[in-house]
Structure formats: structure tokens, C-alpha cells
mmCIF file of C-alpha atoms in Angstrom:
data_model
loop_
_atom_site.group_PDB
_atom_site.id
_atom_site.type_symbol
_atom_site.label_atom_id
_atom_site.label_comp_id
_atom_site.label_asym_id
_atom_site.label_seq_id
_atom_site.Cartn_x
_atom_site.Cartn_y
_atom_site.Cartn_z
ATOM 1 C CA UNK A 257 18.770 38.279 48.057
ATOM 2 C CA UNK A 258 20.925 40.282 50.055
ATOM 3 C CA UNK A 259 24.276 38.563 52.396
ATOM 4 C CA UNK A 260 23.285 38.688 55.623
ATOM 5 C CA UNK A 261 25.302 41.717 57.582
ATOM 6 C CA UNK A 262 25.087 45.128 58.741
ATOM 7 C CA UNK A 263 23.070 46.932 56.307
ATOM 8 C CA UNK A 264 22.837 43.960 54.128
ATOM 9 C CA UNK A 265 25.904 45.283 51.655
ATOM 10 C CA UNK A 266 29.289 44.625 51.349
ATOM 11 C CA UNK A 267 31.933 47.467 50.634
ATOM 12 C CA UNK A 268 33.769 46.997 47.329
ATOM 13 C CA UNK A 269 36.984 46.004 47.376
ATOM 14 C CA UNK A 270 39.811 48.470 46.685
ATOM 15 C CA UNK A 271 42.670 47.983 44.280
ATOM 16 C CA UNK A 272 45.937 46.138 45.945
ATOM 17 C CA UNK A 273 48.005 49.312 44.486
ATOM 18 C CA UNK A 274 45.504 51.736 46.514
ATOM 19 C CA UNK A 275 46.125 50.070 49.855
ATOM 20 C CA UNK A 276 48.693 50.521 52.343
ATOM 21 C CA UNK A 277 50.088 48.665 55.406
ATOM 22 C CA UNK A 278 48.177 49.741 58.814
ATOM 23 C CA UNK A 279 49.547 51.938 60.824
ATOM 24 C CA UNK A 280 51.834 54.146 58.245
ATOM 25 C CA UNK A 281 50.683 57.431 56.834
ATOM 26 C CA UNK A 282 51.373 58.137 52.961
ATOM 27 C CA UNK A 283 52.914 61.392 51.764
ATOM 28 C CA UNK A 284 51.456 64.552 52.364
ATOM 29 C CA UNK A 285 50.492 66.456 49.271
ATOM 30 C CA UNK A 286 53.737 67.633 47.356
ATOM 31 C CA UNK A 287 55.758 65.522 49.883
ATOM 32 C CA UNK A 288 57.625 62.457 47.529
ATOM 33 C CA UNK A 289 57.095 59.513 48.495
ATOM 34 C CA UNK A 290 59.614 56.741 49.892
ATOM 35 C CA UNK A 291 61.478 54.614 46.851
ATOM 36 C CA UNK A 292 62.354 51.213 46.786
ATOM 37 C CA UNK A 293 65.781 50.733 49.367
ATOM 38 C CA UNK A 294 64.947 54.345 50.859
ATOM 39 C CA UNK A 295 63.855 54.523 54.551
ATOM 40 C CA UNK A 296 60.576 56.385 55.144
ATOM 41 C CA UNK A 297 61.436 59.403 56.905
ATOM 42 C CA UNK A 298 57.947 59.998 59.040
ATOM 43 C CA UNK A 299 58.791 56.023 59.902
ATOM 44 C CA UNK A 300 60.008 55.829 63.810
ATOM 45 C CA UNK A 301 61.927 58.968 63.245
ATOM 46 C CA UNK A 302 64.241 57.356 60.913
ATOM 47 C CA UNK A 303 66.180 56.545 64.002
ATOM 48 C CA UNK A 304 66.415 52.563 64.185
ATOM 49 C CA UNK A 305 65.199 49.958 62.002
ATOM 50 C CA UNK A 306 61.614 48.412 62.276
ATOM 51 C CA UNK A 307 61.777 45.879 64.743
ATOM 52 C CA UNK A 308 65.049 46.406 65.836
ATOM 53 C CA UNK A 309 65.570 46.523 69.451
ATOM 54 C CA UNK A 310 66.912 50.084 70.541
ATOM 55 C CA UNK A 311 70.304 50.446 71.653
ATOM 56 C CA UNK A 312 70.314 52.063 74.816
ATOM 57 C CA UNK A 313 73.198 53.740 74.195
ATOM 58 C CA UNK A 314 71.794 55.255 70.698
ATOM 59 C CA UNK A 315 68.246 56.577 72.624
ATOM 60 C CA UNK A 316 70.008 58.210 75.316
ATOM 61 C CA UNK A 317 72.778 59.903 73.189
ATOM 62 C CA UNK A 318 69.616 61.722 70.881
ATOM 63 C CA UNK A 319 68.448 63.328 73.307
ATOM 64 C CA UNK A 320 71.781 64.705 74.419
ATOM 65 C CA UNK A 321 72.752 65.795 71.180
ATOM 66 C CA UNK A 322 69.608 67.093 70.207
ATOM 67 C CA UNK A 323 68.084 68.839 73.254
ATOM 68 C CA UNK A 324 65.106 70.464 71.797
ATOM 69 C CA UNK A 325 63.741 67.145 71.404
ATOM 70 C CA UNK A 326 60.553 66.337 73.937
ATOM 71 C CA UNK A 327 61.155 63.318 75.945
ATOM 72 C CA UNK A 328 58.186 61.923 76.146
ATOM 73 C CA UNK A 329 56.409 62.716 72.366
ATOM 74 C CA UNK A 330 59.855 61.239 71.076
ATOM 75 C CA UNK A 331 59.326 58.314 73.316
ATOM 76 C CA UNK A 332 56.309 57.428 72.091
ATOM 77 C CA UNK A 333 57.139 57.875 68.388
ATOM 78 C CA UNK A 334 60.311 54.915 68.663
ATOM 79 C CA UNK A 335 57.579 52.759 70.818
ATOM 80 C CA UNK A 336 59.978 52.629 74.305
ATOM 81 C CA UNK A 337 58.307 53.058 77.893
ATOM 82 C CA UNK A 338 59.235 56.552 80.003
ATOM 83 C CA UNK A 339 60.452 54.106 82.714
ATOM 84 C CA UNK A 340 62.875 51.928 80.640
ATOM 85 C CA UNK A 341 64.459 55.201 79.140
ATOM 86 C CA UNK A 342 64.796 56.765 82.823
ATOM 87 C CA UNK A 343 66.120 52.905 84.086
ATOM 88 C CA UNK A 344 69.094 53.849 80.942
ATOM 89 C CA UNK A 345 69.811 57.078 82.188
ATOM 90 C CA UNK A 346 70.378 56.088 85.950
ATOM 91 C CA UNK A 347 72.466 53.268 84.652
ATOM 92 C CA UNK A 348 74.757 55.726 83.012
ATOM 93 C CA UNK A 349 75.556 57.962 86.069
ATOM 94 C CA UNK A 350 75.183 54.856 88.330
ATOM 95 C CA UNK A 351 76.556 51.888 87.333
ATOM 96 C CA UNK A 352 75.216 48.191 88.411
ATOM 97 C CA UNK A 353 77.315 46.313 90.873
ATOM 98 C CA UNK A 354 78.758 44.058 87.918
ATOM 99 C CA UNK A 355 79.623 47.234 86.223
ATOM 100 C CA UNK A 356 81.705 48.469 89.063
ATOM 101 C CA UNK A 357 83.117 45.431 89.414
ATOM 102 C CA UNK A 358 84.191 45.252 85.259
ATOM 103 C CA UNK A 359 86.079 48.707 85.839
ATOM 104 C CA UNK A 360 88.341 47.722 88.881
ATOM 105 C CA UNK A 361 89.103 44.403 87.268
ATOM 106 C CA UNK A 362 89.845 46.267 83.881
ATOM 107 C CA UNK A 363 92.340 48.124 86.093
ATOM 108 C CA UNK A 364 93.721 45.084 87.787
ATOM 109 C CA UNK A 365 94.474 43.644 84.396
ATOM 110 C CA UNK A 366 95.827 46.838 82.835
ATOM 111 C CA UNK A 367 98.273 46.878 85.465
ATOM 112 C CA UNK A 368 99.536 43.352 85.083
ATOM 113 C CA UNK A 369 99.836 43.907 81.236
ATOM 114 C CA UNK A 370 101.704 46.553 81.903
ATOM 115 C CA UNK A 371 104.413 45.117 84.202
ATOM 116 C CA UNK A 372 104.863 42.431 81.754
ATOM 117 C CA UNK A 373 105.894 44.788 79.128
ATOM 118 C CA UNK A 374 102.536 44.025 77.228
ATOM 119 C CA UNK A 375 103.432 40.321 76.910
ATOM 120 C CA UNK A 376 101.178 39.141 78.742
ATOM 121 C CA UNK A 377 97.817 37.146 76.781
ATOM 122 C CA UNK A 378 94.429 36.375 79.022
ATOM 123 C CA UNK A 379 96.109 33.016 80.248
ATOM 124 C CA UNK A 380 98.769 34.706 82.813
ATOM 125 C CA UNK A 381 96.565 37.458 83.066
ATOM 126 C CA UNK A 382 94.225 35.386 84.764
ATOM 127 C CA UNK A 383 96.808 33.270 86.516
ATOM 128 C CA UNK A 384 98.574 36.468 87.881
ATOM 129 C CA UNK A 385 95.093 37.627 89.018
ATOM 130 C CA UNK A 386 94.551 34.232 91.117
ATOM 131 C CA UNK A 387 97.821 34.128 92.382
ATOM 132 C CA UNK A 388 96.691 37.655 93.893
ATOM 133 C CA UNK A 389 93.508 36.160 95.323
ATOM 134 C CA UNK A 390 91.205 37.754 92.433
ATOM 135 C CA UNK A 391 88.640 34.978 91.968
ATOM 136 C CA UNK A 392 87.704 35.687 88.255
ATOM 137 C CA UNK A 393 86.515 33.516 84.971
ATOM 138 C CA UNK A 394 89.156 33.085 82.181
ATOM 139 C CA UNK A 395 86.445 34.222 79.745
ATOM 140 C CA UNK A 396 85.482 37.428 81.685
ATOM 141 C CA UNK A 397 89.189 38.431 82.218
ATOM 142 C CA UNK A 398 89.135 37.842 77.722
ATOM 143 C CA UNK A 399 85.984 39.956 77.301
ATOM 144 C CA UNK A 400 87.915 42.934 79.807
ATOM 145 C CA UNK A 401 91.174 42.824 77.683
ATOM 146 C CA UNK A 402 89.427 42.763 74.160
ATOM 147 C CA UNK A 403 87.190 45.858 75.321
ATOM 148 C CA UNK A 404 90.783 47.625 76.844
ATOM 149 C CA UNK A 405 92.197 46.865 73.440
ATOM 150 C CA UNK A 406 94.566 44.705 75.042
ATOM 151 C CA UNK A 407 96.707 41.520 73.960
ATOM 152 C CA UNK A 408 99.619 39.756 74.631
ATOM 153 C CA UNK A 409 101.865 38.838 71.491
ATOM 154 C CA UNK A 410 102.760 35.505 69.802
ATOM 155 C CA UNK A 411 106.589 34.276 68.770
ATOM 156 C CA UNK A 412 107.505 34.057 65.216
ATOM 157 C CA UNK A 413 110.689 31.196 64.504
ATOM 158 C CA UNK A 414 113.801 32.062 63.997
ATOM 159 C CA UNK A 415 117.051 30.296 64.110
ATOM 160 C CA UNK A 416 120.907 30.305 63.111
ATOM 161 C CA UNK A 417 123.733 27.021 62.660
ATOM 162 C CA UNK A 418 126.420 26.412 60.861
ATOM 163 C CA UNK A 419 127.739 22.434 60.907
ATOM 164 C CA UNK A 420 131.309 22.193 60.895
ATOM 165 C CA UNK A 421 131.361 18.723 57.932
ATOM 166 C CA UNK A 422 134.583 17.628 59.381
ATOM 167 C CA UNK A 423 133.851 17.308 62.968
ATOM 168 C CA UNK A 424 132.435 14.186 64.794
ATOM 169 C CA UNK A 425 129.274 14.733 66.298
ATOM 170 C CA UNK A 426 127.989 13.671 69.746
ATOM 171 C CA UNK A 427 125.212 11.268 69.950
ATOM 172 C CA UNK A 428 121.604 11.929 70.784
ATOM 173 C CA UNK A 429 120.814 11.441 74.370
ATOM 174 C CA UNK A 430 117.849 13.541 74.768
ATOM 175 C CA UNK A 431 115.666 11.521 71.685
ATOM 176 C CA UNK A 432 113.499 14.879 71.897
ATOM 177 C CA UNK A 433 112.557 14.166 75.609
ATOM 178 C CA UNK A 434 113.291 17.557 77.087
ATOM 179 C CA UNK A 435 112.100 17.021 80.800
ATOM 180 C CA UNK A 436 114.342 16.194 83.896
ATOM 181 C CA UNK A 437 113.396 15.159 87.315
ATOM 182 C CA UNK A 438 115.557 17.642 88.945
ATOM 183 C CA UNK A 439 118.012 20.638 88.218
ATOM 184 C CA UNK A 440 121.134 20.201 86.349
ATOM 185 C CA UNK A 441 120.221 16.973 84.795
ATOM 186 C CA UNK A 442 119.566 18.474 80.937
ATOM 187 C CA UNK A 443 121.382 21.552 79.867
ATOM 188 C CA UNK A 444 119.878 22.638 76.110
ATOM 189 C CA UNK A 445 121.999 25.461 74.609
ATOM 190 C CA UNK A 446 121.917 27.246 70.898
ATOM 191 C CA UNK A 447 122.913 30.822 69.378
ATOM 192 C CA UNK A 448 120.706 33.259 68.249
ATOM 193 C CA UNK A 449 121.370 37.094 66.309
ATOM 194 C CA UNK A 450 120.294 40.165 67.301
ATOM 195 C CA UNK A 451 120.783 42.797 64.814
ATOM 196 C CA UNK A 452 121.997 46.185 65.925
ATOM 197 C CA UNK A 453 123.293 49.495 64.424
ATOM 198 C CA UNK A 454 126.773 48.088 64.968
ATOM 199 C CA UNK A 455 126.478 45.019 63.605
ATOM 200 C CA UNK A 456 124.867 41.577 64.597
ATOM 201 C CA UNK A 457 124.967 40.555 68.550
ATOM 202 C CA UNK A 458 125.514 36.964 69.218
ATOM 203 C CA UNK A 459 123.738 35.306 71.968
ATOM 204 C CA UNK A 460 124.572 31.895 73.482
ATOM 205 C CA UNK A 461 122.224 30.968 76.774
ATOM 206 C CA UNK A 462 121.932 27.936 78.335
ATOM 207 C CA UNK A 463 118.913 26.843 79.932
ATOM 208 C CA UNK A 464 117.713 24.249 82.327
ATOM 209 C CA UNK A 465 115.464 21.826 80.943
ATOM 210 C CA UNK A 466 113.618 21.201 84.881
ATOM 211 C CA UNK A 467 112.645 25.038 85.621
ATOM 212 C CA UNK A 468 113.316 26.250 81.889
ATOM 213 C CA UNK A 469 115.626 28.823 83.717
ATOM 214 C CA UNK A 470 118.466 30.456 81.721
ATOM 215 C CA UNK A 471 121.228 29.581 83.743
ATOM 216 C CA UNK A 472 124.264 31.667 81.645
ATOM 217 C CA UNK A 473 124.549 33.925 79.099
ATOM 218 C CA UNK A 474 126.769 35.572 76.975
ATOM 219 C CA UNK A 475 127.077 37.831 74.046
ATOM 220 C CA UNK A 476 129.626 38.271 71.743
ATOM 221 C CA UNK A 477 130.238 40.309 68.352
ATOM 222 C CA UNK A 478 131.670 36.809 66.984
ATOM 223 C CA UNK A 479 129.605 33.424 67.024
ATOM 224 C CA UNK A 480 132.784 31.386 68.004
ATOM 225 C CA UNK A 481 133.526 28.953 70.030
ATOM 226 C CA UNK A 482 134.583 31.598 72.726
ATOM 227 C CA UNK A 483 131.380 32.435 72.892
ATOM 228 C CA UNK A 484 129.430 29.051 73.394
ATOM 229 C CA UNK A 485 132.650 28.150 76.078
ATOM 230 C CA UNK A 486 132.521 31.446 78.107
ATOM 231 C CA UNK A 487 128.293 30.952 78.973
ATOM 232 C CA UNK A 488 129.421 27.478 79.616
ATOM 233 C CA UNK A 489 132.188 28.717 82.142
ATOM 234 C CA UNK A 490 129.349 31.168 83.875
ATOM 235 C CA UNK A 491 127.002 27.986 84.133
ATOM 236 C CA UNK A 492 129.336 26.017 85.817
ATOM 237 C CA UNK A 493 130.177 28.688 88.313
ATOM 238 C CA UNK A 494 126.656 29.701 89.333
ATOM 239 C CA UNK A 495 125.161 25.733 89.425
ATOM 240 C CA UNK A 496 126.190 22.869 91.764
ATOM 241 C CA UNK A 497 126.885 20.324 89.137
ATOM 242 C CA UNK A 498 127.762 16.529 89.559
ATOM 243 C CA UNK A 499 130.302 14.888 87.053
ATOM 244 C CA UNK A 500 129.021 12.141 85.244
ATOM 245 C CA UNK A 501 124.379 13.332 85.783
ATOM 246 C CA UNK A 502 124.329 16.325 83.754
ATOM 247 C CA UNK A 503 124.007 16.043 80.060
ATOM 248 C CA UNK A 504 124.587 19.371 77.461
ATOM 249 C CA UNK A 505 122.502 19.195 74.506
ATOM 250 C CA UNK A 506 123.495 21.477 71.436
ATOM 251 C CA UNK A 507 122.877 20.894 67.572
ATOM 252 C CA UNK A 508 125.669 20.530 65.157
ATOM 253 C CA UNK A 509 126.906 23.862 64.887
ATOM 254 C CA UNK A 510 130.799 24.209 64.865
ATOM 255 C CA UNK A 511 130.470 25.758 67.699
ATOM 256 C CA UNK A 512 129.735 23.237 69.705
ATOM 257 C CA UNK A 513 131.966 20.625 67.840
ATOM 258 C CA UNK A 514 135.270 22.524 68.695
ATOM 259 C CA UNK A 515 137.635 20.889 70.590
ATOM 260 C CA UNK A 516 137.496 24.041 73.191
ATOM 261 C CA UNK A 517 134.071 23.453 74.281
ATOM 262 C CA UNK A 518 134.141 19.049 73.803
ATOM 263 C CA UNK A 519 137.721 19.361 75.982
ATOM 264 C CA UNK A 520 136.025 21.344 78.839
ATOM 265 C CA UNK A 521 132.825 19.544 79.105
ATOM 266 C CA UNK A 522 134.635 16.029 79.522
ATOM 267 C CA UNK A 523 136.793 18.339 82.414
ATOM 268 C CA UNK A 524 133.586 18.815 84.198
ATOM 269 C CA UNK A 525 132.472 15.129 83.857
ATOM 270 C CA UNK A 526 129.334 16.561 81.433
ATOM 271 C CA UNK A 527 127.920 14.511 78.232
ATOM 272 C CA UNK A 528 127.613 16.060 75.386
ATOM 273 C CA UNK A 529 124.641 15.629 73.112
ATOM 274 C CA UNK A 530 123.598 16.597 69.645
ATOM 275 C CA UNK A 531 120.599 15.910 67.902
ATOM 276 C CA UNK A 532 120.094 15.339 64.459
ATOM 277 C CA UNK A 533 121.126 17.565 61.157
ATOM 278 C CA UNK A 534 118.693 20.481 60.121
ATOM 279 C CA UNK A 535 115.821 19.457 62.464
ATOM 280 C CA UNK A 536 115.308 22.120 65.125
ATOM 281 C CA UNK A 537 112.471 19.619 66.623
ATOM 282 C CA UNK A 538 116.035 17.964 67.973
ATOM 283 C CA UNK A 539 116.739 20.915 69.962
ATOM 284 C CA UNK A 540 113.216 22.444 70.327
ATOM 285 C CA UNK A 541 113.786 23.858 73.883
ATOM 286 C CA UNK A 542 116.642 26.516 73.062
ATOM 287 C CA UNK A 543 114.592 26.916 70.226
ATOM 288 C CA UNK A 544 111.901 27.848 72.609
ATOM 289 C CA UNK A 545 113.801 30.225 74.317
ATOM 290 C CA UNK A 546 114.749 32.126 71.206
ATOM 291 C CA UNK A 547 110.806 32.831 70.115
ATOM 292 C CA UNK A 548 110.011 33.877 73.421
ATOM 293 C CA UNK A 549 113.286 36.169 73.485
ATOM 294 C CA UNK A 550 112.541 37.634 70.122
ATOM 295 C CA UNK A 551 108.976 38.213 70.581
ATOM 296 C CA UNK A 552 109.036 39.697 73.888
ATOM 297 C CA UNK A 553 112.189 41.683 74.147
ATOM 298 C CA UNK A 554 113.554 42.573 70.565
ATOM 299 C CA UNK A 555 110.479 42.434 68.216
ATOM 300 C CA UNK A 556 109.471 46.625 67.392
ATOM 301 C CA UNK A 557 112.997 47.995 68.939
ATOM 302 C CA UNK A 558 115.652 49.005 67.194
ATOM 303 C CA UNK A 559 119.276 48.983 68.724
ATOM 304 C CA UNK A 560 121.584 51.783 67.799
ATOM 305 C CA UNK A 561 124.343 50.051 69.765
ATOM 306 C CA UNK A 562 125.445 46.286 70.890
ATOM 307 C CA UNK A 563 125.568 47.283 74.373
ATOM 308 C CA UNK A 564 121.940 48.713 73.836
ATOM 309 C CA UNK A 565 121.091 45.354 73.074
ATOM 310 C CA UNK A 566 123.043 43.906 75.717
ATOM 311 C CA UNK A 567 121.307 46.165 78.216
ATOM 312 C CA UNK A 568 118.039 44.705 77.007
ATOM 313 C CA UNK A 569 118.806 41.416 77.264
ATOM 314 C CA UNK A 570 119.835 41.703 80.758
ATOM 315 C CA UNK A 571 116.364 43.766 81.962
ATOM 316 C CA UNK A 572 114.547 41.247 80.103
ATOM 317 C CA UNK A 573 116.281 37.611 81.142
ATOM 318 C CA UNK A 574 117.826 38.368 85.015
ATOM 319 C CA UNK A 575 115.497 41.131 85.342
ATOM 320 C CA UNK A 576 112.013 39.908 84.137
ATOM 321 C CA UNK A 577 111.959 36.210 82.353
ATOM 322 C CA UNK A 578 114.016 34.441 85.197
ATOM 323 C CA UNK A 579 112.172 35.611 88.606
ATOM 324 C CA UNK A 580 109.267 36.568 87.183
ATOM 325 C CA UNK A 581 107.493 35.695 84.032
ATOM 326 C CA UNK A 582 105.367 32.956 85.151
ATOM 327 C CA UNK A 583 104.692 30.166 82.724
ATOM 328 C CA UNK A 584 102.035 27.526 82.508
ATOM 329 C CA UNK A 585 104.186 24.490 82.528
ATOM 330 C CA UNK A 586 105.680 25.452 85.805
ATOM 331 C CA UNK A 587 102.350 25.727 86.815
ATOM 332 C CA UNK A 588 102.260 29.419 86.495
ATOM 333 C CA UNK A 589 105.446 30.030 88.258
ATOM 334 C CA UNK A 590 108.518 31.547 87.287
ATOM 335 C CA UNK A 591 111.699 29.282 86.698
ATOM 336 C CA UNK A 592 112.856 30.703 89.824
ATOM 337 C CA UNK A 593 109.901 30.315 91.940
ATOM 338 C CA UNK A 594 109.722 26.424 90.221
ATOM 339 C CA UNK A 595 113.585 25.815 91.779
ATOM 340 C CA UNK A 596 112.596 27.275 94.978
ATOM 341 C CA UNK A 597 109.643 25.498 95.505
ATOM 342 C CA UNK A 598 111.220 22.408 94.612
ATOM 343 C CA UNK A 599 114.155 22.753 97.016
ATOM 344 C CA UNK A 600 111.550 23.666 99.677
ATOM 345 C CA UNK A 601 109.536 20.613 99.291
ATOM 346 C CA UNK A 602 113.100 18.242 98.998
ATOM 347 C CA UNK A 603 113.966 19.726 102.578
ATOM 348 C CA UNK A 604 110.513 19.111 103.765
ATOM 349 C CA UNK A 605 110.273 15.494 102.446
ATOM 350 C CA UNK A 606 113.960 14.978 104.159
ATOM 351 C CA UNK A 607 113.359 12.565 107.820
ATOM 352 C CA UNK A 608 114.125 14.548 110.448
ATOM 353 C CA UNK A 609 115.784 12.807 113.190
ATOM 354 C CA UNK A 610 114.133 13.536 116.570
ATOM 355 C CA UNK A 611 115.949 11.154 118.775
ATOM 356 C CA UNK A 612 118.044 13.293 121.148
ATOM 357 C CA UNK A 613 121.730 11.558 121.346
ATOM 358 C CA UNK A 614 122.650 10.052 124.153
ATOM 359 C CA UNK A 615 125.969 10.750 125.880
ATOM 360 C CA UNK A 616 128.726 8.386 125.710
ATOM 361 C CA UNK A 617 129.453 6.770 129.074
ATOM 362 C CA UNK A 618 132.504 7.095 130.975
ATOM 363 C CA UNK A 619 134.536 4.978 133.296
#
């Protein structure tokens, strides 16, 4: 007896070799057909893969390289609606709101790279950008820069000492606790080498451990103690200091042991401090100042000349890193702005007496 059905018979099955997915076309006659790892060249136009969502981007720049192409028949074919193409090409000529927006912040932020010399990472970007009144997100200011092709640059360690064995160090009064309540309590000083055409460029600085502000400099074609004495001698002239609060921390190079600098410092009623041998944790502050020196203003030059170098130096420390390069410990102020603001608040936490005096009386 028959199965029950139309006509009462059932078609015979073909072969699983002589079937083919639905919806695909085999090869015309004398056409090869597609080999294993090949893409099928009548499949979507060869144009994205199957299932892949299409990249706007990739849709609208076929048809403008390849303007014999019919919009609509080609539409069809990679499976996309008329009015989603047409919604792509109006973005293109017309950018969304958030689009407009990306652009002038893009600007915004290539412009405060730029003053900073292309130091500046995404963190003072964006703190730059608030201090202006730009309310942006951290991570959207990250996505801008990495699409500009823009960074900021990280510090590689360096350092120089030489320990005089014969001379008596100073004790450690700073136990690696490199804060002070106010300015000119902690002084942190070292000497650092900047290679130039003429010959190495010794640097001595000094800088406040309060506002990290470099309060002296000096360079020198000599690392003597002429050197280390002479930024002392332009620290002590530009700083109110009071004999017997202000402590100057060095490490043990000779330096700093001669009986030049030791002799002056007990002169101005300072304490000297050293920390311990080989362990540039003991003086990490100076050390500090050194990365940020040579990765922001020497890394990538090359200086024919020591006063090249000296030049520099002086754009970069009096004319950028003291008044203006903000930094995230001062809560994204410069060391100048820090001192400032912290003599402003001093004078407005001082009582002010409003009592008018009274005359003195007479006979």
C-alpha cells in the first residue's frame, strides 16, 4: 500500500555529493568551481564575508571607486536596505552631533599636546581640558589621542655619584619621607650629565620637596664642588630661608661631602642630610627630577654645543616645568601655581583685626 501524500509517492532521495546549500548557484558550464579555502566569486560579490556585518565605510567607498556599479542591484546582491546605505552617505557629508563634537575636542587636545612639547599623556590632557571648563570623560579624551596618533612619553632612569671613601657622611633625616608641610622645609639636590658635542654638561638643581619646584640651577663643564655650592648660593638668594627649619638632602657623592658646600650650609643654619650608599630610593625625589628632565627635554636632541644645552634647560625648567607643567600630586597645578595658592590661602586663614584703635587720651 501506498504512504499517504500527494500523489501517493515519495521522490527518491538524491546523493549527499549531488546536493548543494539553498540559496547558492553552482558553476556555469566551463566556469571552475570554488576549491576548498577559495571564496566563491558569484557569493555576495566577493565583497565581505558571509555573515559579516558590512562596514559602512567599505559599502560606501565601492561605489565611489567603482562608479559603473548600480546602486540599487548591488544593494540587493550584499543584502543591505536602500535607506541604511543613503543614512551612511548623509553621515559622511553631515556628521552627527557627537561627531562634531569628537573633531573640536580632537583639536582642543592637539593643541594642548602641542604646547607641552608632546609630553603630555591623556591624564593632563584631560586635567588641562577641565581646568579650561571642557567637561569631558578621561576615556573619551584616550580614544581622541589614540585615533590623532597621539601620546605623551614615559622616563627611562638614569643617574651619576661618585662617594668620596674618606669623607664623613651626614645622617639621614629624611628616612625616605619626601613631603613637607610648607616651603623651604626639605631641599633634595643631585647631579645629572647631559652629553653634548663639546663634552658632558653637568647639572646640579635643587628642588623643593612641598611644590616639587626647582628652586636653583646650575651647570658646569666640571661636576665639582663649585658646582653643587654655586646652585646652592642661587637658592639661598631667591628663597626666604630660616636657620635651623630647612634641611638639604644629597647622597654621598664627594660633592656634597666637601668641606666647601658642609662649611656654607652650617653658615646658613641648614642640616645636611644623606641617605644611604648606592640606593637611589634614599634620594628618589632628585631622582625624579632627572627622569622627567631627560625624558621631556633631552631624550631625541642632540646638542652640538654646551650652551645649546644650557639654552634648553632654561626653556624647559624656568620656561615650561616651573610655571607651567601641571602635575597630579599638586593636584594638577604647576609648582608655581601650588606656592601661590598656598601663600594665598595662609593670608586668607590669617585673623584680621577689625577693631578700629582707639586714640590715646590726653590731659
Amino acid at each position: 500500500m501506498d504512504p499517504p501524500g500527494r500523489g501517493g509517492r515519495r521522490r527518491a532521495r538524491r546523493p549527499a555529493h549531488h546536493r548543494r546549500a539553498r540559496g547558492t548557484r553552482g558553476p556555469a558550464q566551463g566556469e571552475r568551481p570554488a576549491q576548498a579555502g577559495e571564496r566563491d566569486p558569484a557569493d555576495r560579490l566577493g565583497f565581505f564575508r558571509r555573515a559579516a556585518r558590512p562596514d559602512p565605510a567599505q559599502v560606501t567607498a565601492l561605489f565611489t571607486e567603482h562608479p559603473h556599479l548600480e546602486v540599487e542591484p548591488t544593494l540587493r546582491e550584499l543584502h543591505i536596505a536602500s535607506s541604511t546605505y543613503y543614512r551612511w552617505r548623509q553621515a559622511e557629508t553631515e556628521p552627527c552631533e557627537r561627531l562634531r563634537r569628537d573633531a573640536e575636542l580632537t583639536e582642543q587636545i592637539k593643541e594642548i599636546h602641542t604646547e607641552s612639547g608632546g609630553i603630555y599623556g591623556s591624564p593632563r590632557v584631560h586635567a588641562v581640558l577641565k581646568r579650561e571648563g571642557v567637561h569631558v570623560g578621561r576615556k573619551r579624551v584616550e580614544r581622541l589621542m589614540r585615533e590623532a596618533d597621539l601620546a605623551g612619553i614615559s622616563p627611562r632612569r638614569t643617574g651619576f655619584t661618585r662617594r668620596d671613601p674618606k669623607a664623613t657622611p651626614a645622617p639621614d633625616l629624611v628616612m625616605r619621607d619626601f613631603t613637607a608641610p610648607v616651603p623651604n622645609r626639605l631641599w633634595v639636590t643631585d647631579l645629572t650629565m647631559i652629553p653634548t658635542g663639546e663634552g658632558p654638561l653637568w647639572l646640579s638643581a635643587i628642588r623643593d620637596a612641598f611644590s616639587r619646584r626647582v628652586v636653583a640651577w646650575e651647570t658646569s663643564a666640571r661636576a665639582d664642588a663649585d658646582l653643587v655650592l654655586t646652585s646652592l648660593e642661587y637658592a639661598l638668594a631667591s628663597r626666604e630661608v630660616e636657620p635651623g627649619r630647612l634641611i638639604h638632602h644629597a647622597d654621598h657623592g664627594c660633592q656634597y661631602t666637601s668641606v666647601k658646600l658642609t662649611t656654607r650650609l652650617v653658615r646658613a643654619g641648614i642640616e645636611a642630610s644623606m641617605g644611604s650608599v648606592g640606593d637611589s630610593y634614599d634620594n628618589a625625589l632628585a631622582e625624579n627630577l632627572w627622569m622627567v628632565i631627560k625624558t621631556e627635554c633631552v631624550r631625541g636632541r642632540v646638542f652640538a654645543t654646551r650652551a645649546e644645552a644650557n639654552l634648553a634647560l632654561f626653556e624647559y625648567i624656568d620656561g615650561f616645568y616651573n610655571p607651567r607643567r601641571i602635575q597630579k600630586r599638586l593636584g594638577y597645578l604647576s609648582p608655581i601655581e601650588f606656592e601661590e595658592k598656598h601663600y594665598a590661602d595662609q593670608a586668607a586663614a590669617e585673623p584680621v583685626n577689625l577693631k578700629p584703635s582707639q586714640p590715646a587720651l590726653t590731659s
